[in-house]
Coordinates of C-alpha atoms in Angstrom, one line a residue:
M1 CA -51.0 -56.2 32.2
K2 CA -50.4 -55.8 28.7
K3 CA -52.9 -53.1 28.6
I4 CA -51.3 -51.1 31.0
L5 CA -47.8 -51.9 29.6
Y6 CA -49.0 -50.6 26.2
A7 CA -50.8 -47.5 27.8
T8 CA -47.4 -46.7 29.5
V9 CA -45.3 -47.1 26.4
C10 CA -47.9 -45.2 24.5
L11 CA -47.5 -42.3 27.3
T12 CA -43.7 -42.5 27.4
I13 CA -43.5 -42.0 23.4
L14 CA -45.8 -39.3 23.7
G15 CA -44.1 -37.6 26.6
V16 CA -40.8 -38.0 25.0
A17 CA -42.3 -36.6 21.5
S18 CA -43.8 -33.5 23.5
C19 CA -40.4 -32.4 24.5
K20 CA -39.3 -32.1 21.1
D21 CA -40.1 -28.4 19.9
D22 CA -40.4 -29.8 16.2
F23 CA -43.0 -32.5 16.7
L24 CA -46.0 -30.2 16.1
N25 CA -44.0 -28.1 13.5
R26 CA -43.2 -30.8 11.1
P27 CA -44.0 -30.2 7.4
T28 CA -47.2 -31.4 6.0
A29 CA -46.6 -34.4 4.3
G30 CA -47.3 -34.4 0.3
V31 CA -47.3 -30.4 0.3
Q32 CA -44.9 -28.6 -2.1
T33 CA -42.9 -25.8 -0.4
E34 CA -40.6 -23.5 -2.4
E35 CA -37.9 -24.9 -0.2
N36 CA -38.3 -28.4 -1.2
F37 CA -39.3 -27.7 -4.5
F38 CA -35.9 -26.4 -5.5
K39 CA -34.4 -29.5 -4.2
S40 CA -36.4 -31.8 -6.5
P41 CA -35.4 -33.2 -9.7
G42 CA -35.8 -30.9 -12.8
A43 CA -36.7 -27.9 -10.7
A44 CA -34.7 -25.5 -12.3
L45 CA -35.9 -26.3 -15.9
K46 CA -39.3 -26.3 -14.7
T47 CA -38.5 -22.8 -13.4
V48 CA -37.3 -21.6 -16.5
V49 CA -40.3 -22.9 -18.4
K50 CA -42.6 -20.9 -16.1
C51 CA -41.0 -17.9 -17.4
Y52 CA -41.6 -18.6 -20.9
Q53 CA -45.3 -19.1 -20.0
V54 CA -46.1 -15.4 -19.9
F55 CA -46.4 -15.8 -23.8
N56 CA -49.2 -18.4 -23.5
D57 CA -51.7 -15.8 -22.0
A58 CA -54.4 -15.4 -24.3
Y59 CA -55.8 -12.1 -23.0
G60 CA -52.7 -11.2 -20.8
Y61 CA -50.1 -11.2 -23.9
E62 CA -51.3 -12.5 -27.0
A63 CA -54.3 -10.1 -27.7
P64 CA -52.6 -7.0 -26.1
R65 CA -49.8 -7.8 -28.5
A66 CA -52.1 -7.3 -31.5
E67 CA -54.2 -4.6 -29.7
L68 CA -51.5 -2.4 -28.9
G69 CA -48.9 -3.4 -31.9
N70 CA -51.5 -3.4 -34.8
M71 CA -54.9 -2.0 -33.7
S72 CA -53.5 1.3 -32.1
T73 CA -51.9 2.3 -35.3
D74 CA -52.7 3.2 -39.0
D75 CA -52.0 -0.2 -39.7
S76 CA -55.4 -2.1 -38.6
N77 CA -58.8 -1.4 -37.1
K78 CA -60.3 -3.3 -34.3
G79 CA -62.7 -5.4 -36.2
G80 CA -64.9 -8.1 -34.2
S81 CA -68.3 -8.6 -34.6
D82 CA -69.6 -5.1 -34.5
A83 CA -68.6 -1.7 -32.5
A84 CA -69.7 -3.3 -29.0
D85 CA -67.3 -6.2 -29.3
R86 CA -64.3 -5.2 -27.1
P87 CA -64.9 -1.6 -27.5
F88 CA -62.2 -0.6 -25.3
V89 CA -59.7 -2.0 -27.9
A90 CA -60.9 0.6 -30.3
D91 CA -60.3 3.3 -27.9
L92 CA -56.7 2.6 -28.2
G93 CA -56.3 3.8 -31.7
Y94 CA -58.9 6.7 -31.2
G95 CA -56.8 8.1 -28.3
R96 CA -59.4 7.9 -25.8
A97 CA -58.0 4.9 -23.6
L98 CA -59.0 4.9 -20.1
S99 CA -57.1 4.3 -17.1
S100 CA -59.6 1.4 -16.5
N101 CA -59.0 -0.1 -20.0
P102 CA -59.0 -3.9 -19.7
T103 CA -56.3 -4.7 -22.5
L104 CA -53.9 -2.3 -20.5
Q105 CA -54.8 -3.8 -17.2
S106 CA -54.2 -7.3 -18.8
F107 CA -51.1 -6.6 -20.3
W108 CA -49.7 -4.9 -17.0
A109 CA -50.7 -7.8 -15.0
A110 CA -49.5 -10.5 -17.3
S111 CA -46.0 -8.7 -17.8
Y112 CA -45.6 -8.4 -14.1
L113 CA -46.6 -12.0 -13.4
G114 CA -43.8 -12.9 -15.9
I115 CA -41.3 -10.5 -14.3
G116 CA -42.3 -12.0 -11.0
N117 CA -41.6 -15.7 -12.1
C118 CA -38.0 -14.6 -13.5
N119 CA -37.5 -13.0 -10.1
V120 CA -38.3 -16.3 -8.1
G121 CA -35.8 -18.2 -10.4
L122 CA -33.1 -15.7 -10.3
A123 CA -33.1 -15.7 -6.6
N124 CA -33.4 -19.2 -6.0
L125 CA -31.3 -20.8 -8.4
P126 CA -28.1 -19.5 -7.3
I127 CA -28.7 -20.6 -3.4
N128 CA -29.9 -24.1 -4.1
T129 CA -28.2 -27.5 -5.0
L130 CA -29.9 -28.3 -8.0
L131 CA -30.8 -31.5 -9.7
D132 CA -31.5 -32.3 -13.2
D133 CA -34.2 -34.6 -14.4
G134 CA -32.2 -37.5 -13.5
G135 CA -31.6 -36.6 -10.0
Y136 CA -27.9 -35.7 -10.7
K137 CA -26.3 -32.5 -9.7
L138 CA -27.1 -29.9 -12.4
K139 CA -24.2 -28.7 -14.1
D140 CA -23.0 -25.2 -13.6
E141 CA -22.9 -24.3 -17.3
V142 CA -26.6 -25.3 -17.3
K143 CA -27.6 -23.5 -14.3
S144 CA -25.6 -20.4 -15.9
R145 CA -27.8 -20.8 -19.0
Y146 CA -30.9 -21.0 -17.2
L147 CA -30.1 -17.8 -15.3
A148 CA -29.2 -15.9 -18.7
E149 CA -32.5 -17.0 -20.1
M150 CA -34.3 -15.5 -17.2
Q151 CA -32.5 -12.4 -17.6
F152 CA -33.2 -12.1 -21.1
L153 CA -37.0 -12.6 -20.5
R154 CA -37.3 -10.2 -17.8
A155 CA -35.5 -7.6 -19.9
Y156 CA -38.0 -8.5 -22.8
L157 CA -40.9 -7.7 -20.5
Y158 CA -39.7 -4.6 -19.2
F159 CA -39.0 -3.3 -22.9
E160 CA -42.5 -4.3 -23.6
L161 CA -43.9 -2.3 -20.5
V162 CA -41.8 0.8 -21.1
K163 CA -42.9 1.3 -24.6
V164 CA -46.6 1.1 -23.5
F165 CA -46.5 3.0 -20.3
G166 CA -43.0 4.9 -19.9
G167 CA -41.4 4.5 -16.6
V168 CA -42.8 1.6 -14.5
P169 CA -41.6 0.3 -11.1
I170 CA -38.7 -1.9 -11.2
I171 CA -39.0 -5.1 -9.2
D172 CA -36.2 -7.2 -9.6
K173 CA -36.6 -9.4 -6.6
T174 CA -39.7 -11.3 -4.8
M175 CA -41.4 -8.7 -2.5
P176 CA -44.1 -8.9 0.4
V177 CA -47.3 -7.8 -0.5
S178 CA -47.2 -4.9 2.0
Y179 CA -44.3 -3.5 -0.3
S180 CA -47.0 -2.7 -2.9
N181 CA -47.6 0.6 -0.9
S182 CA -44.3 2.0 -1.9
L183 CA -44.1 0.9 -5.7
K184 CA -42.6 4.0 -7.5
R185 CA -42.2 4.5 -11.1
A186 CA -38.8 4.4 -12.3
T187 CA -37.8 7.1 -14.9
S188 CA -37.6 5.5 -18.6
T189 CA -33.9 6.2 -18.4
E190 CA -33.7 3.9 -15.4
I191 CA -35.8 1.2 -17.1
F192 CA -33.4 1.4 -19.8
N193 CA -30.5 1.0 -17.9
F194 CA -31.9 -1.9 -16.2
I195 CA -32.9 -3.7 -19.6
I196 CA -29.4 -3.2 -20.8
S197 CA -28.0 -4.6 -17.7
D198 CA -30.0 -7.8 -17.8
L199 CA -29.5 -8.2 -21.6
E200 CA -25.6 -7.6 -21.3
A201 CA -25.5 -10.1 -18.4
A202 CA -27.6 -12.6 -20.6
A203 CA -25.4 -12.2 -23.7
N204 CA -22.5 -13.2 -21.6
K205 CA -23.9 -16.5 -20.6
L206 CA -26.2 -17.6 -23.3
P207 CA -25.1 -20.0 -25.8
K208 CA -24.7 -19.0 -29.6
K209 CA -27.3 -20.5 -32.0
N210 CA -24.5 -22.9 -33.3
E211 CA -24.0 -24.3 -29.9
T212 CA -27.6 -25.3 -29.2
Q213 CA -29.8 -28.3 -30.6
A214 CA -32.8 -28.3 -32.9
S215 CA -34.9 -29.0 -29.7
D216 CA -33.7 -25.6 -28.2
R217 CA -35.8 -23.7 -30.8
G218 CA -37.9 -21.1 -29.2
R219 CA -35.3 -20.5 -26.4
A220 CA -33.1 -17.4 -26.1
T221 CA -29.5 -17.5 -27.7
R222 CA -26.8 -15.1 -27.3
E223 CA -27.9 -13.6 -30.7
A224 CA -31.2 -12.8 -29.5
A225 CA -29.8 -10.8 -26.8
W226 CA -27.6 -8.9 -29.1
A227 CA -30.6 -8.5 -31.7
M228 CA -32.9 -7.0 -28.2
Q229 CA -29.9 -4.8 -27.5
A230 CA -30.0 -3.4 -30.7
R231 CA -33.8 -3.0 -30.4
V232 CA -33.7 -1.2 -27.1
Y233 CA -31.0 1.0 -28.2
L234 CA -32.7 2.1 -31.2
Y235 CA -36.0 2.6 -29.2
F236 CA -34.3 5.0 -26.8
A237 CA -32.2 6.8 -29.3
K238 CA -35.4 8.9 -29.8
S239 CA -34.1 11.0 -26.9
N240 CA -30.3 10.0 -27.0
T241 CA -28.9 10.0 -30.2
A242 CA -25.7 8.6 -29.1
L243 CA -27.3 5.1 -28.6
F244 CA -27.4 4.7 -32.6
E245 CA -23.8 3.9 -32.5
K246 CA -24.4 1.1 -29.8
A247 CA -27.5 0.0 -31.8
K248 CA -25.3 -0.4 -35.0
D249 CA -22.7 -2.5 -32.8
A250 CA -25.1 -4.8 -31.3
A251 CA -26.9 -5.7 -34.8
K252 CA -23.5 -6.1 -36.3
K253 CA -22.7 -8.6 -33.6
V254 CA -25.5 -10.8 -35.0
I255 CA -24.8 -10.3 -38.6
D256 CA -21.0 -11.2 -38.1
E257 CA -21.9 -14.4 -36.4
N258 CA -23.3 -15.8 -39.7
S259 CA -25.6 -17.9 -38.0
F260 CA -28.8 -16.6 -39.7
S261 CA -29.8 -15.6 -43.1
L262 CA -32.8 -14.4 -44.9
T263 CA -35.3 -17.4 -45.7
A264 CA -35.3 -17.4 -49.4
N265 CA -39.2 -17.5 -49.9
F266 CA -41.0 -14.6 -47.9
Q267 CA -44.1 -16.7 -47.2
D268 CA -42.1 -19.8 -46.0
L269 CA -41.7 -17.8 -42.7
F270 CA -45.4 -18.2 -42.0
L271 CA -46.3 -21.7 -43.0
K272 CA -46.2 -24.7 -40.8
D273 CA -42.5 -25.3 -40.3
G274 CA -41.5 -21.4 -40.6
Y275 CA -39.6 -21.5 -37.3
K276 CA -37.3 -24.4 -38.7
T277 CA -36.1 -21.9 -41.5
S278 CA -32.7 -19.8 -41.4
E279 CA -34.2 -16.4 -40.4
P280 CA -36.0 -16.5 -37.0
I281 CA -33.9 -15.5 -34.4
F282 CA -36.1 -15.5 -31.4
S283 CA -40.0 -17.1 -31.8
I284 CA -42.6 -18.1 -29.7
I285 CA -43.5 -21.4 -31.2
K286 CA -46.8 -22.9 -30.1
G287 CA -47.9 -26.6 -30.4
D288 CA -51.1 -28.4 -30.3
D289 CA -50.9 -31.7 -28.7
P290 CA -53.6 -31.6 -25.6
G291 CA -52.7 -35.4 -25.1
L292 CA -49.2 -34.2 -23.7
N293 CA -50.3 -30.9 -22.3
I294 CA -49.0 -29.2 -25.1
Y295 CA -51.5 -26.0 -25.9
G296 CA -51.3 -23.7 -28.9
A297 CA -51.8 -20.2 -30.0
F298 CA -55.0 -18.0 -29.3
T299 CA -53.8 -15.4 -32.0
P300 CA -55.1 -17.2 -35.3
V301 CA -59.0 -17.5 -34.1
Y302 CA -58.5 -13.9 -32.3
T303 CA -57.5 -12.4 -35.9
S304 CA -58.9 -14.5 -38.5
P305 CA -62.1 -13.7 -40.4
R306 CA -65.4 -14.4 -38.9
G307 CA -68.3 -16.4 -40.5
Q308 CA -67.4 -19.7 -42.0
T309 CA -64.2 -20.1 -40.3
G310 CA -65.7 -19.5 -36.6
A311 CA -63.1 -17.0 -35.9
Y312 CA -63.5 -13.6 -33.9
G313 CA -62.4 -11.4 -36.9
F314 CA -60.3 -8.8 -35.0
D315 CA -57.1 -6.9 -36.2
Q316 CA -58.0 -5.9 -39.8
P317 CA -55.4 -4.4 -42.1
T318 CA -56.4 -0.8 -43.2
Q319 CA -56.3 0.4 -46.9
N320 CA -53.5 2.9 -45.7
L321 CA -51.4 -0.1 -45.0
V322 CA -52.4 -2.1 -48.3
D323 CA -51.5 1.1 -50.5
E324 CA -48.0 1.2 -49.0
F325 CA -47.0 -1.7 -50.6
E326 CA -45.5 -1.1 -54.1
P327 CA -46.7 -2.6 -57.4
G328 CA -45.1 -6.2 -57.7
D329 CA -44.5 -6.6 -54.0
P330 CA -45.4 -10.2 -53.2
R331 CA -45.3 -9.6 -49.5
L332 CA -48.7 -8.1 -50.1
L333 CA -50.4 -11.3 -50.9
F334 CA -48.9 -12.9 -47.7
T335 CA -50.0 -10.1 -45.5
I336 CA -53.5 -9.6 -46.3
L337 CA -56.9 -11.9 -46.9
E338 CA -59.7 -10.8 -48.9
P339 CA -63.2 -11.8 -49.6
G340 CA -63.4 -14.3 -52.0
D341 CA -60.0 -16.2 -51.3
V342 CA -60.4 -20.0 -51.1
F343 CA -58.6 -22.6 -49.2
A344 CA -59.0 -26.4 -48.9
K345 CA -60.7 -28.2 -46.2
A346 CA -60.7 -31.9 -45.2
S347 CA -64.1 -32.1 -47.3
G348 CA -64.9 -29.0 -49.4
Q349 CA -63.5 -25.5 -49.4
E350 CA -63.5 -22.6 -46.9
V351 CA -64.6 -19.4 -49.0
L352 CA -63.6 -16.4 -47.1
N353 CA -66.8 -14.2 -46.8
F354 CA -66.4 -10.6 -44.7
S355 CA -70.1 -9.7 -45.4
S356 CA -71.8 -10.5 -42.2
Y357 CA -69.9 -7.9 -39.8
P358 CA -68.0 -4.4 -40.3
S359 CA -64.7 -5.0 -42.0
T360 CA -62.1 -3.0 -43.8
G361 CA -62.1 -5.6 -46.5
Y362 CA -58.9 -7.4 -45.1
H363 CA -57.7 -9.8 -42.8
N364 CA -54.2 -10.6 -41.4
R365 CA -52.5 -13.5 -43.7
K366 CA -49.8 -14.2 -41.4
S367 CA -51.8 -15.1 -38.7
Y368 CA -54.6 -17.1 -40.4
L369 CA -54.4 -20.7 -40.4
N370 CA -56.0 -22.6 -43.1
P371 CA -58.5 -25.3 -42.2
L372 CA -56.1 -28.1 -42.6
R373 CA -53.6 -26.6 -40.0
R374 CA -56.2 -26.1 -37.5
G375 CA -56.1 -28.5 -34.4
A376 CA -59.1 -30.0 -32.8
G377 CA -59.7 -27.1 -30.5
W378 CA -59.6 -24.1 -33.0
G379 CA -58.4 -21.3 -30.9
D380 CA -55.7 -23.3 -29.5
D381 CA -53.3 -23.8 -32.3
A382 CA -49.7 -24.8 -33.7
W383 CA -48.6 -21.4 -34.9
T384 CA -45.2 -19.6 -34.4
F385 CA -44.7 -15.9 -33.7
H386 CA -41.5 -14.4 -34.7
T387 CA -40.5 -11.8 -32.2
I388 CA -37.3 -11.1 -33.7
R389 CA -36.1 -12.1 -37.2
Y390 CA -33.0 -11.6 -39.3
A391 CA -34.7 -9.1 -41.6
D392 CA -35.3 -7.1 -38.4
V393 CA -31.6 -7.0 -37.7
L394 CA -30.5 -6.1 -41.3
L395 CA -32.9 -3.0 -41.4
M396 CA -32.1 -2.1 -37.8
Y397 CA -28.3 -2.0 -38.7
A398 CA -29.2 -0.1 -41.8
E399 CA -31.1 2.5 -39.8
A400 CA -28.4 2.8 -37.1
L401 CA -25.7 3.2 -39.6
L402 CA -27.6 5.9 -41.3
E403 CA -28.7 7.8 -38.1
S404 CA -25.1 7.6 -37.0
N405 CA -23.7 9.3 -40.2
G406 CA -22.4 6.0 -41.4
D407 CA -21.7 4.9 -45.2
K408 CA -24.8 5.6 -47.2
S409 CA -23.6 3.0 -49.7
M410 CA -23.6 0.3 -47.0
V411 CA -26.9 1.5 -45.5
V412 CA -28.7 0.8 -48.8
T413 CA -26.8 -2.5 -49.2
Y414 CA -28.8 -3.8 -46.2
I415 CA -31.9 -2.4 -47.3
N416 CA -31.9 -4.1 -50.6
R417 CA -31.0 -7.4 -49.0
V418 CA -34.5 -7.3 -47.7
R419 CA -35.9 -5.9 -50.8
T420 CA -34.3 -8.4 -53.1
R421 CA -35.5 -11.4 -50.9
A422 CA -39.2 -10.1 -51.5
S423 CA -38.7 -9.6 -54.9
N424 CA -37.5 -13.0 -55.7
S425 CA -40.1 -14.5 -53.4
S426 CA -43.1 -16.6 -54.8
R427 CA -46.2 -14.5 -55.7
T428 CA -48.5 -17.5 -55.4
D429 CA -49.9 -18.7 -51.9
A430 CA -48.8 -22.2 -51.3
E431 CA -51.8 -23.1 -49.1
A432 CA -54.4 -21.4 -51.0
T433 CA -56.8 -22.9 -53.3
S434 CA -57.1 -19.6 -55.2
R435 CA -56.4 -16.0 -54.1
V436 CA -58.4 -12.8 -55.4
R437 CA -55.4 -10.7 -55.9
T438 CA -52.7 -11.5 -58.5
I439 CA -49.4 -9.7 -57.7
A440 CA -47.5 -8.6 -60.9
N441 CA -44.3 -9.8 -61.8
I442 CA -42.7 -6.7 -61.4
P443 CA -39.4 -6.9 -59.7
L444 CA -38.6 -4.3 -56.8
T445 CA -35.9 -1.8 -57.7
N446 CA -33.0 -1.3 -55.5
V447 CA -32.9 1.8 -53.5
L448 CA -29.9 4.1 -54.3
A449 CA -27.7 6.1 -52.0
T450 CA -29.0 9.3 -53.3
A451 CA -32.6 8.5 -52.1
D452 CA -34.1 9.5 -48.9
L453 CA -32.9 6.7 -46.9
R454 CA -34.8 7.4 -43.8
K455 CA -38.0 7.2 -45.6
A456 CA -36.9 4.4 -47.4
I457 CA -36.1 2.3 -44.3
R458 CA -39.4 3.4 -42.5
H459 CA -41.1 2.3 -45.8
E460 CA -39.3 -0.9 -45.8
R461 CA -40.1 -1.8 -42.2
R462 CA -43.6 -1.0 -42.4
V463 CA -44.2 -3.5 -45.5
E464 CA -41.7 -6.3 -44.3
F465 CA -43.4 -6.5 -40.7
A466 CA -46.7 -5.4 -41.7
M467 CA -49.3 -7.0 -39.2
E468 CA -46.2 -8.4 -37.0
Y469 CA -47.1 -5.8 -34.2
Q470 CA -44.0 -3.8 -34.7
R471 CA -45.7 -0.7 -35.8
L472 CA -46.7 1.2 -32.6
S473 CA -42.9 0.7 -31.6
D474 CA -41.4 2.1 -34.7
L475 CA -43.8 5.2 -34.8
Q476 CA -43.0 5.9 -31.0
R477 CA -39.3 5.7 -31.4
W478 CA -39.4 7.7 -34.6
N479 CA -41.3 10.3 -32.5
V480 CA -44.0 10.5 -35.1
Y481 CA -46.8 8.2 -33.4
V482 CA -49.3 11.5 -32.7
E483 CA -48.6 13.1 -35.9
T484 CA -49.1 9.7 -37.9
M485 CA -52.5 9.0 -36.5
N486 CA -53.5 12.7 -36.9
N487 CA -52.7 12.4 -40.6
Y488 CA -54.4 9.1 -40.8
A489 CA -57.7 10.4 -39.3
A490 CA -57.9 12.9 -42.4
K491 CA -58.2 9.8 -44.6
P492 CA -61.5 9.0 -46.2
F493 CA -61.7 5.4 -44.8
S494 CA -60.4 6.4 -41.2
N495 CA -63.6 7.2 -39.6
S496 CA -61.6 10.1 -37.9
R497 CA -59.6 7.7 -35.8
G498 CA -56.7 9.4 -34.5
A499 CA -58.1 12.9 -34.7
A500 CA -58.2 13.1 -30.9
F501 CA -54.4 12.2 -30.4
K502 CA -52.5 15.1 -28.5
K503 CA -48.7 15.9 -28.2
G504 CA -47.6 15.3 -24.8
V505 CA -50.1 13.0 -24.1
N506 CA -50.8 10.1 -26.6
E507 CA -47.5 8.9 -27.1
L508 CA -48.1 6.7 -24.1
F509 CA -51.0 5.0 -22.7
P510 CA -52.5 5.4 -18.9
I511 CA -51.2 3.5 -16.1
P512 CA -53.9 1.1 -15.2
Q513 CA -56.0 2.7 -12.1
A514 CA -56.2 -0.5 -10.4
E515 CA -52.4 -0.7 -10.2
I516 CA -52.3 3.3 -8.8
D517 CA -54.9 2.0 -6.3
R518 CA -53.1 -1.0 -5.3
S519 CA -50.1 1.0 -4.9
G520 CA -52.0 3.4 -2.4
G521 CA -50.9 6.3 -4.8
S522 CA -47.2 5.7 -4.8
T523 CA -47.5 4.6 -8.3
T524 CA -48.4 7.8 -10.5
Q525 CA -50.3 8.2 -13.5
N526 CA -49.1 9.6 -17.1
P527 CA -49.8 13.2 -18.0
G528 CA -53.1 13.8 -19.6
Y529 CA -54.9 10.8 -18.1

């Protein structure tokens, strides 16, 4: 009887349950879905952090940043073990990049992945009741900040793309895979408008630096959004000179806040705690603590000398860049490394030797970590890259002021602030046991209002930001990239690099063919490729 009753009860339960439509459609236990993720504690912050993580991509962001920003220009050669080591990187600087170039493909994919992460957050944060890490309702002002950070990062990534490829598809929301067949390139002007719209919205909601905590370093602020606006306006002023006025106003907002200042000693920017100084406005700060799942930068091992260091030896400064520095400019010592430079190790010394591989005779000091700063996993290290620093804002302001017919006496004031800081900086490498090169104690003279100020600004930008990946963008926006590379090809040490550059073609790089194929041809190629 008990067996029959048990069976009857079971059948009854199953019968009742089977009448309910959702019985077989219940969510699988323990599976994270987008819907329940955004209802979980801390989901909003995790979403923002995911957007910043594009900067962690070694071969999607870090390597292309150096390969495009430096190695495609007259500032540095490819380097590596030999010509067969990532030969497609050399193609960028020789003007022969193909649409199958792995650097371009990786950079495109990583940038759109970052944009996609921002789109997910921008779509979901406004429509969900969000919880903080403690499970309490997220404050409106915190959510507003998160949304602004994602708009800033999306604008930043689109700006990176437009500089390399020109107009690209604008994707501002999550799309089904089928949509790829209708992805068409926006014009550069449409990209510009989209970027500025995002930056304006971000600037209205982001906190100012003085409203943040020390733990917020590395996150976007209102001043960072203004500085990015200045940079974007300056770039697009190459085809619309009216934008110089807007660039000037955006840079002046940063200056007038008085939240930043030039770091007194130039090298301090690139030492261990450089991100804590007064100058960085937006920096990518990498840690190195695998026990806490904090992993560091790839750039130092990618660009440091080969041989005893165990590094890869890419991104070698050219003689042409070295010759740009004036006698007595200490920035040269903190921009290049040379054979025979000595740095202390935990036991013994590291003496740099470039003789086992082809080299220009120089490596990047700004990205070199001395042995005592390297982590246990060399190649994943605590290192900071300053994407925007106050010196850049001062020189952007000077340039925008000059190009908008402003007061030349004010133009030289801002140029000379940067030069004076350099001139007053130490001429001794704080981390080195010894350096082959010595810098003469010759002060840098002030630039006069009667000088060729456009030439002075361009010189100052080249030496101040040497090997900081700004050279390509500067040459492009000055409309001199092709001519500069053609001229560089005539130098005795150039190996004719740059001779193949052509006007109307090499101002931009080819759209990856894989992306054109993926779009079914709706995304078109740049002229000449």
